[in-house]
PDB file of C-alpha atoms in Angstrom:
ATOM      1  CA  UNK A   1      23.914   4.494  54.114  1.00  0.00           C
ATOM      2  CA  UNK A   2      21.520   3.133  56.518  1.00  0.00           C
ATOM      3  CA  UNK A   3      18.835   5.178  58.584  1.00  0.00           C
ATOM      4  CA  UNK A   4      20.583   5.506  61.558  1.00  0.00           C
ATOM      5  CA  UNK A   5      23.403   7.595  59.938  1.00  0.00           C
ATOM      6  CA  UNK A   6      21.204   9.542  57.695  1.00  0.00           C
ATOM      7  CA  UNK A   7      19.161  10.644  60.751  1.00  0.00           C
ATOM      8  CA  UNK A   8      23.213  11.272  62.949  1.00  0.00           C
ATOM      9  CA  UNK A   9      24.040  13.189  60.211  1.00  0.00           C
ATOM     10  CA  UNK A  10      20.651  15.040  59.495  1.00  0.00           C
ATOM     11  CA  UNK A  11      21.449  16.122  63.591  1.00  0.00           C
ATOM     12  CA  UNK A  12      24.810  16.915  63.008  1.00  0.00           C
ATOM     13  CA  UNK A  13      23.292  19.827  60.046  1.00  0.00           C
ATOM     14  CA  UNK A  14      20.829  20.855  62.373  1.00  0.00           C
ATOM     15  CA  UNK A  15      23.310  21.760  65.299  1.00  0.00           C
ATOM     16  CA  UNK A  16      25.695  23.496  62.476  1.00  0.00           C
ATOM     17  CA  UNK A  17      22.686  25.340  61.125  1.00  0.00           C
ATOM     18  CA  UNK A  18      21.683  26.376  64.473  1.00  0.00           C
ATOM     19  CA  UNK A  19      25.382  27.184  65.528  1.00  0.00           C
ATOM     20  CA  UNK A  20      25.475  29.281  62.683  1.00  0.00           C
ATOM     21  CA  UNK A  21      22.344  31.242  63.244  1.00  0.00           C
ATOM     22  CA  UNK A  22      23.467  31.945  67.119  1.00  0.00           C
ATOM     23  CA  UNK A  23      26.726  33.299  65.705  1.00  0.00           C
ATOM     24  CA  UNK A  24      24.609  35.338  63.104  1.00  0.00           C
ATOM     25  CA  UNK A  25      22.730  36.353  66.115  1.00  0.00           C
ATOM     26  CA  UNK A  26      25.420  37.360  68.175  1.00  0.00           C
ATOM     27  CA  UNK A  27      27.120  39.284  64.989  1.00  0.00           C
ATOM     28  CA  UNK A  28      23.981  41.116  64.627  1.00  0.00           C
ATOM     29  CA  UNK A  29      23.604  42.455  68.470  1.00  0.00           C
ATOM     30  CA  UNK A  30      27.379  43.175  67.933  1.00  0.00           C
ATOM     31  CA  UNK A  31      26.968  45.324  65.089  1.00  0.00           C
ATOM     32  CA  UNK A  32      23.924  46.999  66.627  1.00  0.00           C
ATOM     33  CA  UNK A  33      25.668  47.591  69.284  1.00  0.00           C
ATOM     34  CA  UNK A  34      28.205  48.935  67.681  1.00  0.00           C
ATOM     35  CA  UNK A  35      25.840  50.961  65.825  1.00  0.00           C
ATOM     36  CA  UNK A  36      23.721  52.730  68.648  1.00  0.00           C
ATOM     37  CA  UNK A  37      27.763  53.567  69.995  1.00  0.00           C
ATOM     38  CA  UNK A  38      28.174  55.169  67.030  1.00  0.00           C
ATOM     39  CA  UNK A  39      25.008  56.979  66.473  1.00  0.00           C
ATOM     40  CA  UNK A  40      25.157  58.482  70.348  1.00  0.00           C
ATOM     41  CA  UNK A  41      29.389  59.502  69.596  1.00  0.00           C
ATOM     42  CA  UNK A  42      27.366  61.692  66.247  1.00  0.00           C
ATOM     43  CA  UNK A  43      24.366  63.030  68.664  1.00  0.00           C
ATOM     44  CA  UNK A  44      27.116  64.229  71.088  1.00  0.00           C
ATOM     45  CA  UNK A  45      29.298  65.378  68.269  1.00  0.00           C
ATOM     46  CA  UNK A  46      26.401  67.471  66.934  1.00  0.00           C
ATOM     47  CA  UNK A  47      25.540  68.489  70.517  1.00  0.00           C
ATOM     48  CA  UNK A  48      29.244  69.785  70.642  1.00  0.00           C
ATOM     49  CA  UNK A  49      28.688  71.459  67.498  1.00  0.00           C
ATOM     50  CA  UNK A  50      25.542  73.346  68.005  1.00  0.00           C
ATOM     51  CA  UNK A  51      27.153  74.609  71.065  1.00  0.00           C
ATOM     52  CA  UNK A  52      29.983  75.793  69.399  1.00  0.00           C
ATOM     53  CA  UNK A  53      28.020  77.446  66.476  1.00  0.00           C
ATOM     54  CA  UNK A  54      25.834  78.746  69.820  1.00  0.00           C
ATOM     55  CA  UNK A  55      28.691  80.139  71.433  1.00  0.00           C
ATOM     56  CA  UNK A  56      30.350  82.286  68.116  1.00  0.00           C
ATOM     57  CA  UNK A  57      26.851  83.678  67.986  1.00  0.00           C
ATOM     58  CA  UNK A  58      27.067  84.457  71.676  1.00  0.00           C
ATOM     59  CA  UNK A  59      30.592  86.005  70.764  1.00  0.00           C
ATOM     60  CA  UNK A  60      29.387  87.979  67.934  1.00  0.00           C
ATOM     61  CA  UNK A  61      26.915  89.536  69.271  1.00  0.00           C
ATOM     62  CA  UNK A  62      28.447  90.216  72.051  1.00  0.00           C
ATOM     63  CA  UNK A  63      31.423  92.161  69.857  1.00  0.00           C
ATOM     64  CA  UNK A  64      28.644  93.946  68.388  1.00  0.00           C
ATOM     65  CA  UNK A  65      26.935  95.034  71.522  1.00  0.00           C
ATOM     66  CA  UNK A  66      30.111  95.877  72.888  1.00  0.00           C
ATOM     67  CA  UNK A  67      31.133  97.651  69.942  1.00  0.00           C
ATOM     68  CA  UNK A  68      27.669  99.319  69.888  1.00  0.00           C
ATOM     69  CA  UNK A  69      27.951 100.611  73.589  1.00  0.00           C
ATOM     70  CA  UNK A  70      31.341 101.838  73.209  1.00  0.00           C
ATOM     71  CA  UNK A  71      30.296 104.175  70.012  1.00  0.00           C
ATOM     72  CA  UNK A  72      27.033 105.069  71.807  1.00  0.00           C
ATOM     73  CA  UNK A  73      29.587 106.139  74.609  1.00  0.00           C
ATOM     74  CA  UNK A  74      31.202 107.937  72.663  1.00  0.00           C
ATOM     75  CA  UNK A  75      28.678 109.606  70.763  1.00  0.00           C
ATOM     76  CA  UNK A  76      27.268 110.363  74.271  1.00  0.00           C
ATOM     77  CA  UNK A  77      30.360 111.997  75.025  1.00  0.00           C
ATOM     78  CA  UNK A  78      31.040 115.003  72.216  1.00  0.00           C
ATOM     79  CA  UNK A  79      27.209 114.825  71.172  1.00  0.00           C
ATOM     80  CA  UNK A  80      26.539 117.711  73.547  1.00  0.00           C
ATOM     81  CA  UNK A  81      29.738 119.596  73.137  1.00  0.00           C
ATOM     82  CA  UNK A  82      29.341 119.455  69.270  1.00  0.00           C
ATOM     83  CA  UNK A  83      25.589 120.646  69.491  1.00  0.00           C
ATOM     84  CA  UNK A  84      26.292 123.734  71.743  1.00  0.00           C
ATOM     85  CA  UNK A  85      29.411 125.163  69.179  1.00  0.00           C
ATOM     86  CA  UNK A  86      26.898 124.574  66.516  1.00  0.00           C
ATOM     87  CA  UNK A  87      24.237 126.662  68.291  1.00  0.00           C
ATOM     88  CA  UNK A  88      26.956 128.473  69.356  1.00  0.00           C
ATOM     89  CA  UNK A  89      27.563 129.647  66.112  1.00  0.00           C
ATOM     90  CA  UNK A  90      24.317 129.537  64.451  1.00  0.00           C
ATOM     91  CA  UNK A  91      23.212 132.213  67.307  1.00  0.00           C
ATOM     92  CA  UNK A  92      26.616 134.399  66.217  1.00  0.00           C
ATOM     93  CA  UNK A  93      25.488 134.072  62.623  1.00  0.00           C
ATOM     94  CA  UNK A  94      21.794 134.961  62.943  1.00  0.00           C
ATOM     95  CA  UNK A  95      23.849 138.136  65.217  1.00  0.00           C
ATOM     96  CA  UNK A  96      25.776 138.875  62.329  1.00  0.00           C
ATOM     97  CA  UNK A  97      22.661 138.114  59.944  1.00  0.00           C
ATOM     98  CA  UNK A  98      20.820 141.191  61.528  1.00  0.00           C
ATOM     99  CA  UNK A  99      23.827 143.330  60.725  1.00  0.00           C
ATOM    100  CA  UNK A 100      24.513 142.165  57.207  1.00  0.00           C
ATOM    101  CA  UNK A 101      22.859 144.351  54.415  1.00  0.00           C
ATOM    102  CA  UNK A 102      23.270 142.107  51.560  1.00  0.00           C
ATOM    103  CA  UNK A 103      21.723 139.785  53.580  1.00  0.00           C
ATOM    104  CA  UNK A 104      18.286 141.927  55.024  1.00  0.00           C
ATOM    105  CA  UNK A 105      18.674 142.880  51.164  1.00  0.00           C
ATOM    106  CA  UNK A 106      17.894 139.609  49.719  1.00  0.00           C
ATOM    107  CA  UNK A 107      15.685 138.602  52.756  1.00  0.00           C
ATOM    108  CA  UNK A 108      13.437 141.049  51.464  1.00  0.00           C
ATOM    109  CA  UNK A 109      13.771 140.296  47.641  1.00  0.00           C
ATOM    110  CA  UNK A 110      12.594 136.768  48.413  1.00  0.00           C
ATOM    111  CA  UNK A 111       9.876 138.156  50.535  1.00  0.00           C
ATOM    112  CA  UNK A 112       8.711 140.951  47.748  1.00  0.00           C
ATOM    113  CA  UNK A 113       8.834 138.632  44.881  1.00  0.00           C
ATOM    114  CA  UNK A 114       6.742 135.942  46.668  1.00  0.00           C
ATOM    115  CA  UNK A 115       4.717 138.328  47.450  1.00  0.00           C
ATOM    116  CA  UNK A 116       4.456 139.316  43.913  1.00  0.00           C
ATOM    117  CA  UNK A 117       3.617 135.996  42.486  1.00  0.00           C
ATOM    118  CA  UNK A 118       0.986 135.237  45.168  1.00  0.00           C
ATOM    119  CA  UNK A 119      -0.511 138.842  44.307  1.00  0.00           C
ATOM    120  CA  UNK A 120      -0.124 137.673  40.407  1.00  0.00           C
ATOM    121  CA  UNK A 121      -1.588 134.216  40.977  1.00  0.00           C
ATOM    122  CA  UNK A 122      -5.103 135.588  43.132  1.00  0.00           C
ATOM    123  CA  UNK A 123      -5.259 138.528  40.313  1.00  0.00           C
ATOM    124  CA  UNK A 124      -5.197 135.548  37.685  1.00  0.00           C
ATOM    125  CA  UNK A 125      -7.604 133.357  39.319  1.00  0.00           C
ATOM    126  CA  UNK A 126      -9.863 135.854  40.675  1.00  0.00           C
ATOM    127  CA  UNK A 127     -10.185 137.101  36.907  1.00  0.00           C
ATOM    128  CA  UNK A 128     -10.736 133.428  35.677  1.00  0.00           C
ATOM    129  CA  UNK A 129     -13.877 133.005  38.314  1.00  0.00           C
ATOM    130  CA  UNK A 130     -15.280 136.416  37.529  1.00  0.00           C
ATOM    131  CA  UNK A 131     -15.279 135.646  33.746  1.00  0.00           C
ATOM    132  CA  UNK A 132     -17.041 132.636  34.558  1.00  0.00           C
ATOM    133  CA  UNK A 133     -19.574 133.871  37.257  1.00  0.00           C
ATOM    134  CA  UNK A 134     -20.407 137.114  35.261  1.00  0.00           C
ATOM    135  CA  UNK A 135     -23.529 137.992  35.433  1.00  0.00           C
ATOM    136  CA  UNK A 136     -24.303 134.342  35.786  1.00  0.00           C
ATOM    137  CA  UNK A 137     -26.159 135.231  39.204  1.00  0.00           C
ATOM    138  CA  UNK A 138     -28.956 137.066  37.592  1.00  0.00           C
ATOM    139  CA  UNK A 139     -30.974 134.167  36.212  1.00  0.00           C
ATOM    140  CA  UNK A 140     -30.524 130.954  37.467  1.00  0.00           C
ATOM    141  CA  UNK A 141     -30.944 128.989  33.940  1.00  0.00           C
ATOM    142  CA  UNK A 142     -28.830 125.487  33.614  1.00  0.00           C
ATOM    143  CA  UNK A 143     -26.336 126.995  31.540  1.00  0.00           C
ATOM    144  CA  UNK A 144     -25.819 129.597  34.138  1.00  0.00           C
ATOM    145  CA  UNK A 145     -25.782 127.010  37.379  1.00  0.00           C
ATOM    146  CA  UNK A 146     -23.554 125.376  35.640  1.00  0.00           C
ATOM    147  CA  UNK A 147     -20.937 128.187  35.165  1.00  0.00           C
ATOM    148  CA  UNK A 148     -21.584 128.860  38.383  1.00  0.00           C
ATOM    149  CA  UNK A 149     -21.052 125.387  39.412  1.00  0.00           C
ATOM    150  CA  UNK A 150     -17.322 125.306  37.192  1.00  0.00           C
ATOM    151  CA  UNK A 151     -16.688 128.734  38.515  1.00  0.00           C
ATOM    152  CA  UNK A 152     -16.571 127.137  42.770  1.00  0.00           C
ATOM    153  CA  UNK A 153     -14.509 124.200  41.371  1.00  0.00           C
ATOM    154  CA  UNK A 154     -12.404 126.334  39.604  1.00  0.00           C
ATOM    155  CA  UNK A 155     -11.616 128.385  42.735  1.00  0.00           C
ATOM    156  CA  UNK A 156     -11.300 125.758  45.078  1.00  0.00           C
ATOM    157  CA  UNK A 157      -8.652 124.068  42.616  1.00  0.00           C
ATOM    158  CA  UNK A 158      -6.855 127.895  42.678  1.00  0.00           C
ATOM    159  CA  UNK A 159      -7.235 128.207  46.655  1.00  0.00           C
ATOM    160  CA  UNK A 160      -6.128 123.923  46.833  1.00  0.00           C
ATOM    161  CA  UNK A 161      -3.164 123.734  44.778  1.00  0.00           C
ATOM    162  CA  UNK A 162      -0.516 125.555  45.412  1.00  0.00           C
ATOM    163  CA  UNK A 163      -1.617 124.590  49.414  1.00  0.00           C
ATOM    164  CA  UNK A 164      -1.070 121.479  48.398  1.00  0.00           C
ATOM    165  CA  UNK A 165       2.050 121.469  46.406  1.00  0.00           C
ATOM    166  CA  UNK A 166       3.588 123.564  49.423  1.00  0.00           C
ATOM    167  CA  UNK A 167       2.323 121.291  52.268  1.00  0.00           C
ATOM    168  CA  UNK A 168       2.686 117.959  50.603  1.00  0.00           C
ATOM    169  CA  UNK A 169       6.714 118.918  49.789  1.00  0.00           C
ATOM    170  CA  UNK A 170       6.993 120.167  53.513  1.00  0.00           C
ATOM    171  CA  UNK A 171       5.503 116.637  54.892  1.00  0.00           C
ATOM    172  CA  UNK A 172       7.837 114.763  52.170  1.00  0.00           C
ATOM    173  CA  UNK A 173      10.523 116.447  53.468  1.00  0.00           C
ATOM    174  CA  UNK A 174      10.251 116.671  57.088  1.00  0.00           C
ATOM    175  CA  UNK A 175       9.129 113.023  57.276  1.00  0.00           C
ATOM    176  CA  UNK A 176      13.029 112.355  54.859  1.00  0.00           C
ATOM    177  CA  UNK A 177      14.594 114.849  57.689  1.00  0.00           C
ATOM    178  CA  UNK A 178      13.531 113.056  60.441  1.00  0.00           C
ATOM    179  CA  UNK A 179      14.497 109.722  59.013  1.00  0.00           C
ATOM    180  CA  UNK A 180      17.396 110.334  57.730  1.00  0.00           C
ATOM    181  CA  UNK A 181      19.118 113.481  59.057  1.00  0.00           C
ATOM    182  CA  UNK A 182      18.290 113.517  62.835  1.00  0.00           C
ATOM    183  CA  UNK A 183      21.982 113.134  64.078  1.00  0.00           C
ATOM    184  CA  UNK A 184      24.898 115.503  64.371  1.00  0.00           C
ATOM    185  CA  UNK A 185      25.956 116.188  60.624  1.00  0.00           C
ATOM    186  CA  UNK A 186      22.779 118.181  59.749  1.00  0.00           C
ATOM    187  CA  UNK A 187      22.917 121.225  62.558  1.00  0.00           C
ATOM    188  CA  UNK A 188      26.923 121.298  61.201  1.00  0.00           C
ATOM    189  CA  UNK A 189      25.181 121.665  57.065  1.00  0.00           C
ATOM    190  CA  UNK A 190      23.101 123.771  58.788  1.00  0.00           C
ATOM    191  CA  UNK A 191      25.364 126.536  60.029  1.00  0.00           C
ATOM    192  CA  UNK A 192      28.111 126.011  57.104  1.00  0.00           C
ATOM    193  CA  UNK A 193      25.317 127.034  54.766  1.00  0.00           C
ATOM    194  CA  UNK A 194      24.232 129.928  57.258  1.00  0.00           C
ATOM    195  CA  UNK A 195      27.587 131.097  57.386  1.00  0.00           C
ATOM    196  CA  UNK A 196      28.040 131.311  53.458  1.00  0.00           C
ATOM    197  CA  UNK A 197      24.822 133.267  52.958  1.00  0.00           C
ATOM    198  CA  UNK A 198      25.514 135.067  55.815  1.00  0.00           C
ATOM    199  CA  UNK A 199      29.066 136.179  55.043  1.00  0.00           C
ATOM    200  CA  UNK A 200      28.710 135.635  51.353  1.00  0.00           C
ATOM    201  CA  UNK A 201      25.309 137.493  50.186  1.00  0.00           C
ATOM    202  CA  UNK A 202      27.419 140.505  48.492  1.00  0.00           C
ATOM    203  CA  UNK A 203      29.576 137.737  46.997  1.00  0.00           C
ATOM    204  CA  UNK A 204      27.353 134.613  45.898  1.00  0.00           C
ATOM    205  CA  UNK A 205      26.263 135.697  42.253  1.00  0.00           C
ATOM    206  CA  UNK A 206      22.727 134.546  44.048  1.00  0.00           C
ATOM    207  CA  UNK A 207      19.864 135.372  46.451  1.00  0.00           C
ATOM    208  CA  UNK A 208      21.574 134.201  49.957  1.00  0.00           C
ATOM    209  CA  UNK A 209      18.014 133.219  51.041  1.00  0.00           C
ATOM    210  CA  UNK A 210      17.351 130.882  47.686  1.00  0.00           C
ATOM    211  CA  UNK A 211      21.087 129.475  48.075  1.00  0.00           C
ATOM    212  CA  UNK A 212      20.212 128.551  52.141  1.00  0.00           C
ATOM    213  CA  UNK A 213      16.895 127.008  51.096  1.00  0.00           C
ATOM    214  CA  UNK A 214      17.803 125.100  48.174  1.00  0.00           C
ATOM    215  CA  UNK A 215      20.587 124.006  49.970  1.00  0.00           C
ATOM    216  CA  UNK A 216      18.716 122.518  52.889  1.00  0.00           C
ATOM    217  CA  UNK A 217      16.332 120.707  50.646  1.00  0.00           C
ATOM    218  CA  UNK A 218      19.342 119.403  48.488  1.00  0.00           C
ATOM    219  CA  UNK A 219      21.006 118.143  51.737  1.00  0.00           C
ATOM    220  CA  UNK A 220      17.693 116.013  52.754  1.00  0.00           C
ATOM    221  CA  UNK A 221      17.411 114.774  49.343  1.00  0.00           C
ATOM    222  CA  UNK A 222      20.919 114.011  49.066  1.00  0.00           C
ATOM    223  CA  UNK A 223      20.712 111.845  52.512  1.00  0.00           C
ATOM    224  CA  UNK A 224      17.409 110.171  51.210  1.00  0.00           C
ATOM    225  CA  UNK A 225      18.933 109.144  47.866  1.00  0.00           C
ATOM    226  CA  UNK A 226      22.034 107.119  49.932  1.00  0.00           C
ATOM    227  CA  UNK A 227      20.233 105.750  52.255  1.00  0.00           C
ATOM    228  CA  UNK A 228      17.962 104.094  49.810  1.00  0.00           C
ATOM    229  CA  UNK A 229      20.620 103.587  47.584  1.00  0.00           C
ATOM    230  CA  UNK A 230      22.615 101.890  50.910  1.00  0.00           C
ATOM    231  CA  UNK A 231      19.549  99.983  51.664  1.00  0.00           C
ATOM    232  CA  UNK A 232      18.819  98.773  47.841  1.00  0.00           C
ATOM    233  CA  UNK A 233      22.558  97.025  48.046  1.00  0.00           C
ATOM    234  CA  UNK A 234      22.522  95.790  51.656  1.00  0.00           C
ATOM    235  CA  UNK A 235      25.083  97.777  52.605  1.00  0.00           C
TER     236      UNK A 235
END
């Protein structure tokens, strides 16, 4: 083979190599082509779907809010007619409360005998800070400031705890009341357990009074307890 057909067919490579690189070329815009169609079809699919997951959220709360509205409505619409029967009747009861022996009876057992344990508890106490402030005032020695000292903590405890056991329940449960029992089911407890110690104090093997209280604190309680317990599962 002589130079001038090494060199025709050194030529004839070349223009197959660069044939072959414009096709590759051409291939490769194809396919990126095709590639940029195919990533705009996802964006819009994903467009498409965000709109439609939009749109059931829309729905749903929509559903809810209607839902919502309509209960309010109707809440709205016997809320006043069941709070005057109740008041209706608890005003009748308290009537028929005034009127009701057994009741006034053990109205003023509960009265007496807390009024006999507060008498019994002062007696106590006041004896307890007399023993320990006798004749303590007379000479002011350290032993005696001292006594004297234990004697003012010992009253303030006596004067401070039962306050505080009384007012720290009544917080505890007014602060459970108002949480959980302002609606129209606890003026209804109310009056059913008016009306049984009411119309049942010369039956109840109780005190009406105790049974009315107790109840009312068992009631809050009882709402506390399921809503936490409501709350604890998500529910």
């Amino acid at each position: 083979m002589n130079e001038k057909e090494s060199k025709k067919k050194i030529a004839e490579a070349e223009a197959l190599a660069d044939k072959y690189i414009l096709n590759a070329k051409f291939e490769s815009q194809k396919a990126k082509e095709l590639q940029d169609k195919i990533n705009k079809k996802q964006e819009k699919l994903d467009k498409e779907l965000r709109a439609a997951e939009n749109k059931n959220k829309n729905l749903d709360k929509n559903i809810s809010s209607r839902a919502k509205e309509l209960n309010n409505q109707f809440r709205f619409k016997w809320y006043f007619v069941i709070i005057l029967i109740t008041f209706y009747g608890i005003v009748i009861t308290f009537l028929s409360a005034c009127n009701s022996v057994g009741f006034w009876n053990d109205l003023t057992s509960v009265i007496d005998t807390i009024s006999k344990y507060g008498k019994g508890y002062y007696n106590v106490s006041s004896t307890l800070v007399s023993a320990l402030w006798d004749g303590r005032f007379s000479q002011l020695s350290f032993n005696n400031i001292l006594f004297i000292i234990l004697g003012g903590i010992v009253a303030l405890i006596c004067f401070l705890l039962p306050l505080a056991v009384i007012v720290i329940s009544g917080i505890w449960l007014l602060n459970n009341f108002v949480e959980y029992c302002k609606d129209e089911l606890s003026p209804v407890v109310f009056l059913v357990c008016l009306i049984i110690a009411v119309w049942g104090a010369n039956i109840i093997p109780f005190n009406a009074i105790v049974f009315l209280i107790v109840s009312q604190i068992a009631y809050i309680i009882i709402r506390w307890y399921v809503a936490g317990y409501k709350e604890s599962r998500g529910l």
